Amino acid sequence: MQTIARRLGHQSLKPSTSLKSIYPISNHHYGADHERYSSTLATKGVGHLVRKGTGGRSSVSGIVATVFGATGFLGRYVVQQLAKMGSQVLIPFRGSEDCHRHLKLMGDLGQIVPMKYNPRDESSVKAVMARANVVINLIGRDYETRNYSFEEVHYHMAEQLAKISKEHGGIMRFIQVSCLGASPSSPSRMLRAKAAAEEAVLRELPEATIFKPAVMVGTEDRILKPWAHFAKKYSFLPLIGDGSTKIQPVYVIDVAAALTAALKDDGTSMGKIYELGGPDIYTMHELAELMYDVIREWPRYVKVPFPIAKALATPREILLNKVPFPLPNPEIFNLDQILALTKDTVVSENALTFNDLGIVPHKLKGYPVEYLISFRKGGPQFGSTISERVSPDAWP
């Protein structure tokens, strides 16, 4: 027994296998000398990868997904859907250690892996994709900053991810999230950059799947929540133009479900473009009426013609790169969004939609906008239109 114990002791003193050998961050997947230097996406999707368990949180789906933009609005719901089916999710982040901590709880132990990276460093991007077999690009921003322009965020980064995925050798699915209304002829620079990104991705990876969601609604959205905050603070809401622009808002959870549905199929969604809009079309005025109805305030509007709205939003764009300090982020008067509102943004007649993915989108009125009840005066059960028995005509 003593001899066996001594032998085991000597073996335990030998250097153990390093983490680098288990999870290598190497360049063996990259370069022209790799045998799979052309498009590497599988032709059958990733449905065949599901191996262990019943498909729940503690199952093993076989999917290892790198989700760029996971810390954003849509990203948290995509991560939740992937983790719920037993996937491992790699979360590239460039901010502080706190920006991703809310995502850690969404998956089983070790399934949510935050990884620090620099989007302008190609080797850093390759490192966070080295162990993945699925890449999802959710990177996007509806305003420019001093450091990142629309073209760099929406076009150059998407093109870079597509090229690296093509050289990788093990990426089975690539999903690019664009915007409804993206077109080379759009008056919006952001939408033009999104359209260019779609072309770049499909040029590098013809089997990639592209989703074009309409304006998304949810707890952290950038339309109804800023409207409600503005209306409560200033007692009125500015309507850009005359409020007649048509949009087709969609519940953010439905968009996340569409992405996971595409991953679960047998490859039928590969190489296709889906336009994701809600079941109802609203004018901007009708959507504002819905917001006022939920927060239970008397509606008051100030219609701002497009020329005046552009004049109010232009100074930030002029000063953005001319002052030595960052400027406040625009919420209501965003020049690029104002330009986008000059055209209706609805799903095309012959486009692929939720129905082609087997998903029935939620109607906006009801549960998807219940988060706005936090703006009600006096608590969730009250509000100005209920607790104060006055008519709208008496409102000052």
mmCIF file of C-alpha atoms in Angstrom:
data_model
loop_
_atom_site.group_PDB
_atom_site.id
_atom_site.type_symbol
_atom_site.label_atom_id
_atom_site.label_comp_id
_atom_site.label_asym_id
_atom_site.label_seq_id
_atom_site.Cartn_x
_atom_site.Cartn_y
_atom_site.Cartn_z
ATOM 1 C CA MET A 1 0.000 0.000 0.000
ATOM 2 C CA GLN A 2 2.841 2.358 0.844
ATOM 3 C CA THR A 3 4.421 1.640 -2.559
ATOM 4 C CA ILE A 4 1.162 2.488 -4.358
ATOM 5 C CA ALA A 5 0.794 5.663 -2.308
ATOM 6 C CA ARG A 6 4.327 6.760 -3.193
ATOM 7 C CA ARG A 7 3.674 6.129 -6.898
ATOM 8 C CA LEU A 8 0.455 8.159 -6.789
ATOM 9 C CA GLY A 9 2.290 10.924 -4.995
ATOM 10 C CA HIS A 10 4.981 11.063 -7.682
ATOM 11 C CA GLN A 11 2.306 11.187 -10.403
ATOM 12 C CA SER A 12 0.502 14.051 -8.690
ATOM 13 C CA LEU A 13 3.728 16.064 -8.698
ATOM 14 C CA LYS A 14 3.935 15.894 -12.473
ATOM 15 C CA PRO A 15 2.813 19.106 -14.226
ATOM 16 C CA SER A 16 -0.857 18.926 -15.055
ATOM 17 C CA THR A 17 -2.374 19.720 -18.400
ATOM 18 C CA SER A 18 -2.628 23.496 -18.788
ATOM 19 C CA LEU A 19 -5.831 25.349 -19.524
ATOM 20 C CA LYS A 20 -4.208 26.568 -22.701
ATOM 21 C CA SER A 21 -4.021 23.021 -24.018
ATOM 22 C CA ILE A 22 -7.664 22.377 -23.097
ATOM 23 C CA TYR A 23 -9.004 25.670 -24.442
ATOM 24 C CA PRO A 24 -6.334 26.804 -26.879
ATOM 25 C CA ILE A 25 -6.383 30.383 -28.080
ATOM 26 C CA SER A 26 -4.242 29.672 -31.088
ATOM 27 C CA ASN A 27 -4.210 30.488 -34.755
ATOM 28 C CA HIS A 28 -4.565 26.917 -36.062
ATOM 29 C CA HIS A 29 -8.077 27.754 -37.265
ATOM 30 C CA TYR A 30 -6.863 30.727 -39.286
ATOM 31 C CA GLY A 31 -4.708 31.443 -42.287
ATOM 32 C CA ALA A 32 -4.553 30.443 -45.924
ATOM 33 C CA ASP A 33 -2.736 27.206 -45.112
ATOM 34 C CA HIS A 34 -5.848 25.803 -43.413
ATOM 35 C CA GLU A 35 -7.571 23.247 -45.639
ATOM 36 C CA ARG A 36 -10.956 24.908 -45.199
ATOM 37 C CA TYR A 37 -10.133 28.385 -46.409
ATOM 38 C CA SER A 38 -13.388 28.915 -48.339
ATOM 39 C CA SER A 39 -16.893 29.321 -46.899
ATOM 40 C CA THR A 40 -17.074 26.966 -43.921
ATOM 41 C CA LEU A 41 -20.709 27.074 -42.941
ATOM 42 C CA ALA A 42 -22.413 23.705 -42.680
ATOM 43 C CA THR A 43 -25.228 22.915 -45.081
ATOM 44 C CA LYS A 44 -27.529 21.263 -42.557
ATOM 45 C CA GLY A 45 -27.676 23.854 -39.762
ATOM 46 C CA VAL A 46 -26.880 22.833 -36.195
ATOM 47 C CA GLY A 47 -30.022 20.875 -35.367
ATOM 48 C CA HIS A 48 -28.059 17.612 -35.378
ATOM 49 C CA LEU A 49 -25.778 18.850 -32.578
ATOM 50 C CA VAL A 50 -28.343 18.344 -29.792
ATOM 51 C CA ARG A 51 -26.892 15.410 -27.875
ATOM 52 C CA LYS A 52 -27.764 15.132 -24.194
ATOM 53 C CA GLY A 53 -30.736 15.922 -22.000
ATOM 54 C CA THR A 54 -34.272 17.038 -22.680
ATOM 55 C CA GLY A 55 -33.348 20.415 -24.109
ATOM 56 C CA GLY A 56 -33.452 22.418 -20.903
ATOM 57 C CA ARG A 57 -30.987 24.578 -19.017
ATOM 58 C CA SER A 58 -28.846 21.652 -17.818
ATOM 59 C CA SER A 59 -28.845 19.839 -21.169
ATOM 60 C CA VAL A 60 -26.021 19.883 -23.691
ATOM 61 C CA SER A 61 -27.157 21.265 -27.029
ATOM 62 C CA GLY A 62 -23.725 21.125 -28.649
ATOM 63 C CA ILE A 63 -23.957 24.803 -29.591
ATOM 64 C CA VAL A 64 -21.079 27.044 -28.563
ATOM 65 C CA ALA A 65 -22.199 30.513 -29.616
ATOM 66 C CA THR A 66 -20.182 33.719 -29.616
ATOM 67 C CA VAL A 67 -22.739 36.514 -29.300
ATOM 68 C CA PHE A 68 -21.299 39.900 -30.222
ATOM 69 C CA GLY A 69 -23.394 42.671 -28.692
ATOM 70 C CA ALA A 70 -24.698 40.350 -25.960
ATOM 71 C CA THR A 71 -24.685 43.133 -23.353
ATOM 72 C CA GLY A 72 -27.155 45.229 -25.364
ATOM 73 C CA PHE A 73 -30.951 45.368 -25.496
ATOM 74 C CA LEU A 74 -31.593 42.367 -27.752
ATOM 75 C CA GLY A 75 -28.478 40.549 -26.564
ATOM 76 C CA ARG A 76 -29.717 39.701 -23.085
ATOM 77 C CA TYR A 77 -32.804 37.988 -24.504
ATOM 78 C CA VAL A 78 -30.792 36.036 -27.087
ATOM 79 C CA VAL A 79 -28.376 34.856 -24.383
ATOM 80 C CA GLN A 80 -31.320 33.799 -22.207
ATOM 81 C CA GLN A 81 -32.885 31.786 -25.038
ATOM 82 C CA LEU A 82 -29.591 30.082 -25.921
ATOM 83 C CA ALA A 83 -28.735 29.276 -22.307
ATOM 84 C CA LYS A 84 -32.225 27.917 -21.675
ATOM 85 C CA MET A 85 -31.671 25.224 -24.307
ATOM 86 C CA GLY A 86 -28.312 24.148 -22.835
ATOM 87 C CA SER A 87 -25.918 26.064 -25.075
ATOM 88 C CA GLN A 88 -22.599 27.530 -24.048
ATOM 89 C CA VAL A 89 -22.531 31.259 -24.723
ATOM 90 C CA LEU A 90 -19.308 33.227 -25.139
ATOM 91 C CA ILE A 91 -19.874 36.915 -24.385
ATOM 92 C CA PRO A 92 -17.297 39.321 -25.809
ATOM 93 C CA PHE A 93 -17.339 42.614 -23.915
ATOM 94 C CA ARG A 94 -15.225 45.753 -23.985
ATOM 95 C CA GLY A 95 -16.618 47.608 -20.964
ATOM 96 C CA SER A 96 -16.290 47.029 -17.242
ATOM 97 C CA GLU A 97 -16.688 43.732 -15.430
ATOM 98 C CA ASP A 98 -20.190 44.820 -14.366
ATOM 99 C CA CYS A 99 -21.647 45.152 -17.859
ATOM 100 C CA HIS A 100 -22.160 41.406 -18.264
ATOM 101 C CA ARG A 101 -22.864 40.202 -14.733
ATOM 102 C CA HIS A 102 -26.648 40.100 -15.244
ATOM 103 C CA LEU A 103 -26.073 37.487 -17.971
ATOM 104 C CA LYS A 104 -24.157 35.031 -15.758
ATOM 105 C CA LEU A 105 -27.339 33.845 -14.046
ATOM 106 C CA MET A 106 -29.081 32.934 -17.291
ATOM 107 C CA GLY A 107 -27.187 29.689 -17.881
ATOM 108 C CA ASP A 108 -25.981 26.680 -15.957
ATOM 109 C CA LEU A 109 -22.606 26.688 -14.214
ATOM 110 C CA GLY A 110 -19.840 27.497 -16.684
ATOM 111 C CA GLN A 111 -22.178 27.997 -19.633
ATOM 112 C CA ILE A 112 -21.979 31.799 -19.742
ATOM 113 C CA VAL A 113 -18.378 32.798 -20.457
ATOM 114 C CA PRO A 114 -17.536 36.533 -20.530
ATOM 115 C CA MET A 115 -14.404 37.337 -22.560
ATOM 116 C CA LYS A 116 -12.706 40.720 -22.716
ATOM 117 C CA TYR A 117 -11.901 41.837 -26.251
ATOM 118 C CA ASN A 118 -11.104 44.806 -28.445
ATOM 119 C CA PRO A 119 -13.249 45.049 -31.589
ATOM 120 C CA ARG A 120 -10.441 46.890 -33.377
ATOM 121 C CA ASP A 121 -7.911 44.129 -32.664
ATOM 122 C CA GLU A 122 -8.339 41.240 -35.103
ATOM 123 C CA SER A 123 -6.388 38.774 -32.950
ATOM 124 C CA SER A 124 -8.655 39.631 -30.024
ATOM 125 C CA VAL A 125 -11.741 38.945 -32.134
ATOM 126 C CA LYS A 126 -10.281 35.630 -33.315
ATOM 127 C CA ALA A 127 -9.605 34.599 -29.726
ATOM 128 C CA VAL A 128 -13.245 34.969 -28.649
ATOM 129 C CA MET A 129 -14.380 32.986 -31.725
ATOM 130 C CA ALA A 130 -11.756 30.220 -31.482
ATOM 131 C CA ARG A 131 -13.960 27.671 -29.661
ATOM 132 C CA ALA A 132 -17.312 28.677 -31.210
ATOM 133 C CA ASN A 133 -19.388 26.892 -33.839
ATOM 134 C CA VAL A 134 -22.052 29.615 -34.049
ATOM 135 C CA VAL A 135 -21.526 33.378 -34.420
ATOM 136 C CA ILE A 136 -24.312 35.903 -33.853
ATOM 137 C CA ASN A 137 -23.673 39.578 -34.590
ATOM 138 C CA LEU A 138 -25.953 41.934 -32.659
ATOM 139 C CA ILE A 139 -23.569 44.902 -32.654
ATOM 140 C CA GLY A 140 -25.380 48.144 -33.346
ATOM 141 C CA ARG A 141 -26.045 51.651 -32.111
ATOM 142 C CA ASP A 142 -28.609 54.227 -33.162
ATOM 143 C CA TYR A 143 -26.344 57.220 -32.556
ATOM 144 C CA GLU A 144 -22.709 58.066 -33.221
ATOM 145 C CA THR A 145 -20.051 58.798 -30.624
ATOM 146 C CA ARG A 146 -16.642 60.457 -30.782
ATOM 147 C CA ASN A 147 -14.998 57.037 -30.978
ATOM 148 C CA TYR A 148 -17.319 55.017 -33.214
ATOM 149 C CA SER A 149 -19.078 56.060 -36.399
ATOM 150 C CA PHE A 150 -22.094 54.361 -37.972
ATOM 151 C CA GLU A 151 -19.916 52.924 -40.733
ATOM 152 C CA GLU A 152 -17.413 51.342 -38.344
ATOM 153 C CA VAL A 153 -20.018 49.898 -35.976
ATOM 154 C CA HIS A 154 -22.509 48.548 -38.486
ATOM 155 C CA TYR A 155 -20.453 47.851 -41.603
ATOM 156 C CA HIS A 156 -16.754 47.336 -40.881
ATOM 157 C CA MET A 157 -17.281 45.203 -37.765
ATOM 158 C CA ALA A 158 -19.840 42.984 -39.515
ATOM 159 C CA GLU A 159 -17.529 42.547 -42.507
ATOM 160 C CA GLN A 160 -14.634 41.666 -40.181
ATOM 161 C CA LEU A 161 -16.679 39.022 -38.346
ATOM 162 C CA ALA A 162 -17.813 37.475 -41.620
ATOM 163 C CA LYS A 163 -14.249 37.257 -42.948
ATOM 164 C CA ILE A 164 -12.918 35.699 -39.734
ATOM 165 C CA SER A 165 -15.805 33.213 -39.669
ATOM 166 C CA LYS A 166 -15.014 32.240 -43.252
ATOM 167 C CA GLU A 167 -11.373 31.538 -42.327
ATOM 168 C CA HIS A 168 -12.239 29.869 -39.027
ATOM 169 C CA GLY A 169 -12.954 26.335 -40.246
ATOM 170 C CA GLY A 170 -15.563 25.402 -37.662
ATOM 171 C CA ILE A 171 -18.368 27.969 -37.803
ATOM 172 C CA MET A 172 -21.601 26.184 -38.707
ATOM 173 C CA ARG A 173 -24.014 29.121 -38.526
ATOM 174 C CA PHE A 174 -23.556 32.874 -38.893
ATOM 175 C CA ILE A 175 -26.463 35.162 -38.010
ATOM 176 C CA GLN A 176 -26.394 38.861 -38.808
ATOM 177 C CA VAL A 177 -29.020 41.141 -37.238
ATOM 178 C CA SER A 178 -29.772 44.164 -39.404
ATOM 179 C CA CYS A 179 -32.686 46.632 -39.304
ATOM 180 C CA LEU A 180 -36.028 46.783 -41.062
ATOM 181 C CA GLY A 181 -35.800 49.541 -43.635
ATOM 182 C CA ALA A 182 -32.076 49.071 -44.283
ATOM 183 C CA SER A 183 -31.466 50.142 -47.855
ATOM 184 C CA PRO A 184 -28.683 51.790 -49.887
ATOM 185 C CA SER A 185 -31.165 54.557 -50.749
ATOM 186 C CA SER A 186 -32.326 55.236 -47.183
ATOM 187 C CA PRO A 187 -32.003 58.826 -45.918
ATOM 188 C CA SER A 188 -30.560 57.387 -42.681
ATOM 189 C CA ARG A 189 -26.806 56.795 -42.512
ATOM 190 C CA MET A 190 -27.315 53.989 -40.018
ATOM 191 C CA LEU A 191 -29.715 52.155 -42.329
ATOM 192 C CA ARG A 192 -27.386 52.635 -45.290
ATOM 193 C CA ALA A 193 -24.530 51.171 -43.242
ATOM 194 C CA LYS A 194 -26.737 48.232 -42.219
ATOM 195 C CA ALA A 195 -27.588 47.568 -45.867
ATOM 196 C CA ALA A 196 -23.887 47.616 -46.779
ATOM 197 C CA ALA A 197 -23.213 45.161 -43.937
ATOM 198 C CA GLU A 198 -25.836 42.749 -45.301
ATOM 199 C CA GLU A 199 -24.126 42.769 -48.697
ATOM 200 C CA ALA A 200 -20.686 42.283 -47.135
ATOM 201 C CA VAL A 201 -21.821 39.347 -44.990
ATOM 202 C CA LEU A 202 -23.572 37.569 -47.870
ATOM 203 C CA ARG A 203 -20.571 38.180 -50.112
ATOM 204 C CA GLU A 204 -18.270 36.419 -47.638
ATOM 205 C CA LEU A 205 -20.786 33.854 -46.372
ATOM 206 C CA PRO A 206 -23.663 33.161 -48.783
ATOM 207 C CA GLU A 207 -25.101 30.672 -46.238
ATOM 208 C CA ALA A 208 -25.454 33.311 -43.510
ATOM 209 C CA THR A 209 -28.904 34.138 -42.123
ATOM 210 C CA ILE A 210 -29.956 37.783 -41.876
ATOM 211 C CA PHE A 211 -32.733 39.108 -39.657
ATOM 212 C CA LYS A 212 -34.189 42.584 -40.123
ATOM 213 C CA PRO A 213 -36.306 43.396 -37.047
ATOM 214 C CA ALA A 214 -38.492 46.480 -36.847
ATOM 215 C CA VAL A 215 -38.174 48.838 -33.888
ATOM 216 C CA MET A 216 -38.171 46.586 -30.834
ATOM 217 C CA VAL A 217 -40.284 47.080 -27.709
ATOM 218 C CA GLY A 218 -39.357 45.776 -24.274
ATOM 219 C CA THR A 219 -38.275 46.749 -20.790
ATOM 220 C CA GLU A 220 -35.049 48.398 -21.962
ATOM 221 C CA ASP A 221 -36.370 49.746 -25.283
ATOM 222 C CA ARG A 222 -35.433 53.053 -26.903
ATOM 223 C CA ILE A 223 -38.848 54.241 -27.982
ATOM 224 C CA LEU A 224 -41.738 53.818 -25.527
ATOM 225 C CA LYS A 225 -39.661 54.073 -22.358
ATOM 226 C CA PRO A 226 -37.921 57.355 -23.379
ATOM 227 C CA TRP A 227 -41.303 58.689 -24.501
ATOM 228 C CA ALA A 228 -42.882 57.870 -21.142
ATOM 229 C CA HIS A 229 -39.981 59.414 -19.248
ATOM 230 C CA PHE A 230 -40.165 62.594 -21.341
ATOM 231 C CA ALA A 231 -43.950 62.836 -20.998
ATOM 232 C CA LYS A 232 -43.784 62.472 -17.212
ATOM 233 C CA LYS A 233 -40.966 64.994 -16.874
ATOM 234 C CA TYR A 234 -42.232 67.719 -19.212
ATOM 235 C CA SER A 235 -45.996 66.939 -19.379
ATOM 236 C CA PHE A 236 -45.987 66.735 -23.173
ATOM 237 C CA LEU A 237 -44.507 64.612 -25.956
ATOM 238 C CA PRO A 238 -42.969 65.991 -29.169
ATOM 239 C CA LEU A 239 -44.197 64.201 -32.307
ATOM 240 C CA ILE A 240 -41.732 64.352 -35.191
ATOM 241 C CA GLY A 241 -43.527 65.460 -38.337
ATOM 242 C CA ASP A 242 -47.282 65.104 -37.966
ATOM 243 C CA GLY A 243 -47.106 61.656 -36.375
ATOM 244 C CA SER A 244 -48.327 59.884 -39.518
ATOM 245 C CA THR A 245 -45.188 57.830 -40.208
ATOM 246 C CA LYS A 246 -46.025 54.111 -40.125
ATOM 247 C CA ILE A 247 -43.922 51.606 -38.213
ATOM 248 C CA GLN A 248 -44.401 47.956 -37.235
ATOM 249 C CA PRO A 249 -42.989 47.553 -33.700
ATOM 250 C CA VAL A 250 -42.106 44.044 -32.554
ATOM 251 C CA TYR A 251 -41.711 42.471 -29.113
ATOM 252 C CA VAL A 252 -38.019 41.889 -28.401
ATOM 253 C CA ILE A 253 -38.590 38.372 -27.035
ATOM 254 C CA ASP A 254 -40.169 37.362 -30.346
ATOM 255 C CA VAL A 255 -37.008 38.478 -32.172
ATOM 256 C CA ALA A 256 -34.827 36.451 -29.793
ATOM 257 C CA ALA A 257 -37.096 33.438 -30.336
ATOM 258 C CA ALA A 258 -36.698 33.833 -34.100
ATOM 259 C CA LEU A 259 -32.913 33.634 -33.806
ATOM 260 C CA THR A 260 -33.007 30.437 -31.745
ATOM 261 C CA ALA A 261 -35.643 28.923 -34.063
ATOM 262 C CA ALA A 262 -33.273 29.431 -36.980
ATOM 263 C CA LEU A 263 -30.516 27.624 -35.075
ATOM 264 C CA LYS A 264 -32.783 24.676 -34.316
ATOM 265 C CA ASP A 265 -33.917 24.074 -37.885
ATOM 266 C CA ASP A 266 -32.327 21.682 -40.384
ATOM 267 C CA GLY A 267 -30.657 24.475 -42.330
ATOM 268 C CA THR A 268 -33.725 25.761 -44.171
ATOM 269 C CA SER A 269 -33.093 29.312 -42.911
ATOM 270 C CA MET A 270 -29.506 29.450 -44.189
ATOM 271 C CA GLY A 271 -28.840 32.031 -46.873
ATOM 272 C CA LYS A 272 -32.197 33.740 -46.295
ATOM 273 C CA ILE A 273 -33.292 37.198 -45.163
ATOM 274 C CA TYR A 274 -36.177 37.554 -42.698
ATOM 275 C CA GLU A 275 -38.103 40.743 -41.975
ATOM 276 C CA LEU A 276 -39.460 40.666 -38.440
ATOM 277 C CA GLY A 277 -42.332 42.995 -37.666
ATOM 278 C CA GLY A 278 -45.157 42.844 -35.166
ATOM 279 C CA PRO A 279 -48.694 41.789 -36.098
ATOM 280 C CA ASP A 280 -49.978 45.396 -36.137
ATOM 281 C CA ILE A 281 -48.915 48.544 -37.979
ATOM 282 C CA TYR A 282 -49.023 51.797 -36.000
ATOM 283 C CA THR A 283 -48.563 55.415 -36.893
ATOM 284 C CA MET A 284 -46.276 57.281 -34.521
ATOM 285 C CA HIS A 285 -49.338 59.079 -33.131
ATOM 286 C CA GLU A 286 -51.183 55.800 -32.503
ATOM 287 C CA LEU A 287 -48.146 54.337 -30.739
ATOM 288 C CA ALA A 288 -47.923 57.436 -28.546
ATOM 289 C CA GLU A 289 -51.625 57.039 -27.711
ATOM 290 C CA LEU A 290 -50.914 53.452 -26.611
ATOM 291 C CA MET A 291 -48.095 54.688 -24.381
ATOM 292 C CA TYR A 292 -50.313 57.354 -22.781
ATOM 293 C CA ASP A 293 -53.068 54.780 -22.252
ATOM 294 C CA VAL A 294 -50.705 52.470 -20.357
ATOM 295 C CA ILE A 295 -49.137 55.161 -18.152
ATOM 296 C CA ARG A 296 -52.610 56.702 -17.581
ATOM 297 C CA GLU A 297 -51.775 60.295 -18.372
ATOM 298 C CA TRP A 298 -53.726 62.812 -20.397
ATOM 299 C CA PRO A 299 -52.080 62.984 -23.834
ATOM 300 C CA ARG A 300 -50.488 66.295 -24.803
ATOM 301 C CA TYR A 301 -48.506 66.590 -28.010
ATOM 302 C CA VAL A 302 -46.327 69.177 -29.673
ATOM 303 C CA LYS A 303 -46.006 68.430 -33.375
ATOM 304 C CA VAL A 304 -42.506 69.299 -34.558
ATOM 305 C CA PRO A 305 -42.158 69.643 -38.356
ATOM 306 C CA PHE A 306 -39.247 67.763 -39.893
ATOM 307 C CA PRO A 307 -37.202 70.900 -40.770
ATOM 308 C CA ILE A 308 -37.425 72.169 -37.183
ATOM 309 C CA ALA A 309 -36.649 68.719 -35.738
ATOM 310 C CA LYS A 310 -33.572 68.478 -37.956
ATOM 311 C CA ALA A 311 -32.461 71.952 -36.879
ATOM 312 C CA LEU A 312 -32.785 70.958 -33.198
ATOM 313 C CA ALA A 313 -30.768 67.756 -33.700
ATOM 314 C CA THR A 314 -28.050 69.102 -36.015
ATOM 315 C CA PRO A 315 -25.848 70.981 -33.459
ATOM 316 C CA ARG A 316 -24.847 67.710 -31.741
ATOM 317 C CA GLU A 317 -23.778 66.176 -35.045
ATOM 318 C CA ILE A 318 -21.716 69.264 -35.918
ATOM 319 C CA LEU A 319 -19.996 69.488 -32.532
ATOM 320 C CA LEU A 320 -19.532 65.741 -32.011
ATOM 321 C CA ASN A 321 -15.907 65.592 -33.196
ATOM 322 C CA LYS A 322 -15.061 69.245 -32.589
ATOM 323 C CA VAL A 323 -15.328 69.540 -28.824
ATOM 324 C CA PRO A 324 -12.817 67.903 -26.419
ATOM 325 C CA PHE A 325 -15.501 66.223 -24.323
ATOM 326 C CA PRO A 326 -18.311 63.711 -24.963
ATOM 327 C CA LEU A 327 -21.763 65.092 -25.721
ATOM 328 C CA PRO A 328 -25.038 63.792 -24.217
ATOM 329 C CA ASN A 329 -26.634 60.901 -26.057
ATOM 330 C CA PRO A 330 -29.737 61.916 -28.031
ATOM 331 C CA GLU A 331 -33.081 60.371 -27.094
ATOM 332 C CA ILE A 332 -35.940 62.254 -28.724
ATOM 333 C CA PHE A 333 -34.082 64.482 -31.188
ATOM 334 C CA ASN A 334 -31.729 62.050 -32.893
ATOM 335 C CA LEU A 335 -30.911 63.369 -36.352
ATOM 336 C CA ASP A 336 -30.460 59.964 -37.951
ATOM 337 C CA GLN A 337 -33.750 58.675 -36.525
ATOM 338 C CA ILE A 338 -35.509 61.850 -37.649
ATOM 339 C CA LEU A 339 -34.260 61.216 -41.190
ATOM 340 C CA ALA A 340 -35.407 57.585 -40.969
ATOM 341 C CA LEU A 341 -38.906 58.734 -39.920
ATOM 342 C CA THR A 342 -39.395 60.496 -43.238
ATOM 343 C CA LYS A 343 -40.232 57.051 -44.675
ATOM 344 C CA ASP A 344 -42.615 54.331 -43.481
ATOM 345 C CA THR A 345 -40.895 51.231 -42.070
ATOM 346 C CA VAL A 346 -43.072 48.149 -42.499
ATOM 347 C CA VAL A 347 -42.506 44.534 -43.565
ATOM 348 C CA SER A 348 -42.387 44.000 -47.327
ATOM 349 C CA GLU A 349 -45.253 42.146 -48.960
ATOM 350 C CA ASN A 350 -43.319 39.084 -50.154
ATOM 351 C CA ALA A 351 -40.690 38.944 -47.409
ATOM 352 C CA LEU A 352 -39.980 35.957 -45.161
ATOM 353 C CA THR A 353 -41.438 36.624 -41.718
ATOM 354 C CA PHE A 354 -42.142 35.049 -38.331
ATOM 355 C CA ASN A 355 -44.633 32.692 -39.974
ATOM 356 C CA ASP A 356 -41.851 31.051 -41.982
ATOM 357 C CA LEU A 357 -40.074 30.273 -38.697
ATOM 358 C CA GLY A 358 -43.196 28.873 -37.033
ATOM 359 C CA ILE A 359 -43.523 31.796 -34.593
ATOM 360 C CA VAL A 360 -46.660 33.808 -33.814
ATOM 361 C CA PRO A 361 -45.559 37.284 -32.658
ATOM 362 C CA HIS A 362 -47.217 38.928 -29.660
ATOM 363 C CA LYS A 363 -49.630 41.793 -30.103
ATOM 364 C CA LEU A 364 -48.120 44.946 -28.666
ATOM 365 C CA LYS A 365 -51.096 45.961 -26.573
ATOM 366 C CA GLY A 366 -51.042 43.983 -23.341
ATOM 367 C CA TYR A 367 -48.160 42.134 -21.732
ATOM 368 C CA PRO A 368 -45.322 43.485 -23.972
ATOM 369 C CA VAL A 369 -45.914 47.070 -22.749
ATOM 370 C CA GLU A 370 -46.856 46.350 -19.133
ATOM 371 C CA TYR A 371 -43.423 47.541 -18.009
ATOM 372 C CA LEU A 372 -44.711 51.099 -18.538
ATOM 373 C CA ILE A 373 -47.004 50.845 -15.510
ATOM 374 C CA SER A 374 -44.053 51.990 -13.391
ATOM 375 C CA PHE A 375 -44.691 55.481 -14.795
ATOM 376 C CA ARG A 376 -48.242 55.656 -13.414
ATOM 377 C CA LYS A 377 -48.902 58.399 -10.916
ATOM 378 C CA GLY A 378 -49.720 57.045 -7.455
ATOM 379 C CA GLY A 379 -48.770 53.431 -8.176
ATOM 380 C CA PRO A 380 -49.634 50.610 -10.584
ATOM 381 C CA GLN A 381 -53.353 50.635 -9.726
ATOM 382 C CA PHE A 382 -53.761 54.379 -10.224
ATOM 383 C CA GLY A 383 -52.829 57.125 -12.639
ATOM 384 C CA SER A 384 -53.888 60.631 -13.562
ATOM 385 C CA THR A 385 -56.749 59.474 -15.776
ATOM 386 C CA ILE A 386 -58.197 57.313 -12.954
ATOM 387 C CA SER A 387 -57.337 58.940 -9.637
ATOM 388 C CA GLU A 388 -58.145 62.468 -10.866
ATOM 389 C CA ARG A 389 -61.725 62.780 -12.050
ATOM 390 C CA VAL A 390 -61.189 65.626 -14.489
ATOM 391 C CA SER A 391 -61.805 65.838 -18.200
ATOM 392 C CA PRO A 392 -59.062 66.346 -20.766
ATOM 393 C CA ASP A 393 -60.598 69.740 -21.622
ATOM 394 C CA ALA A 394 -59.876 70.955 -18.116
ATOM 395 C CA TRP A 395 -56.217 70.073 -18.384
ATOM 396 C CA PRO A 396 -54.136 73.286 -18.461
#
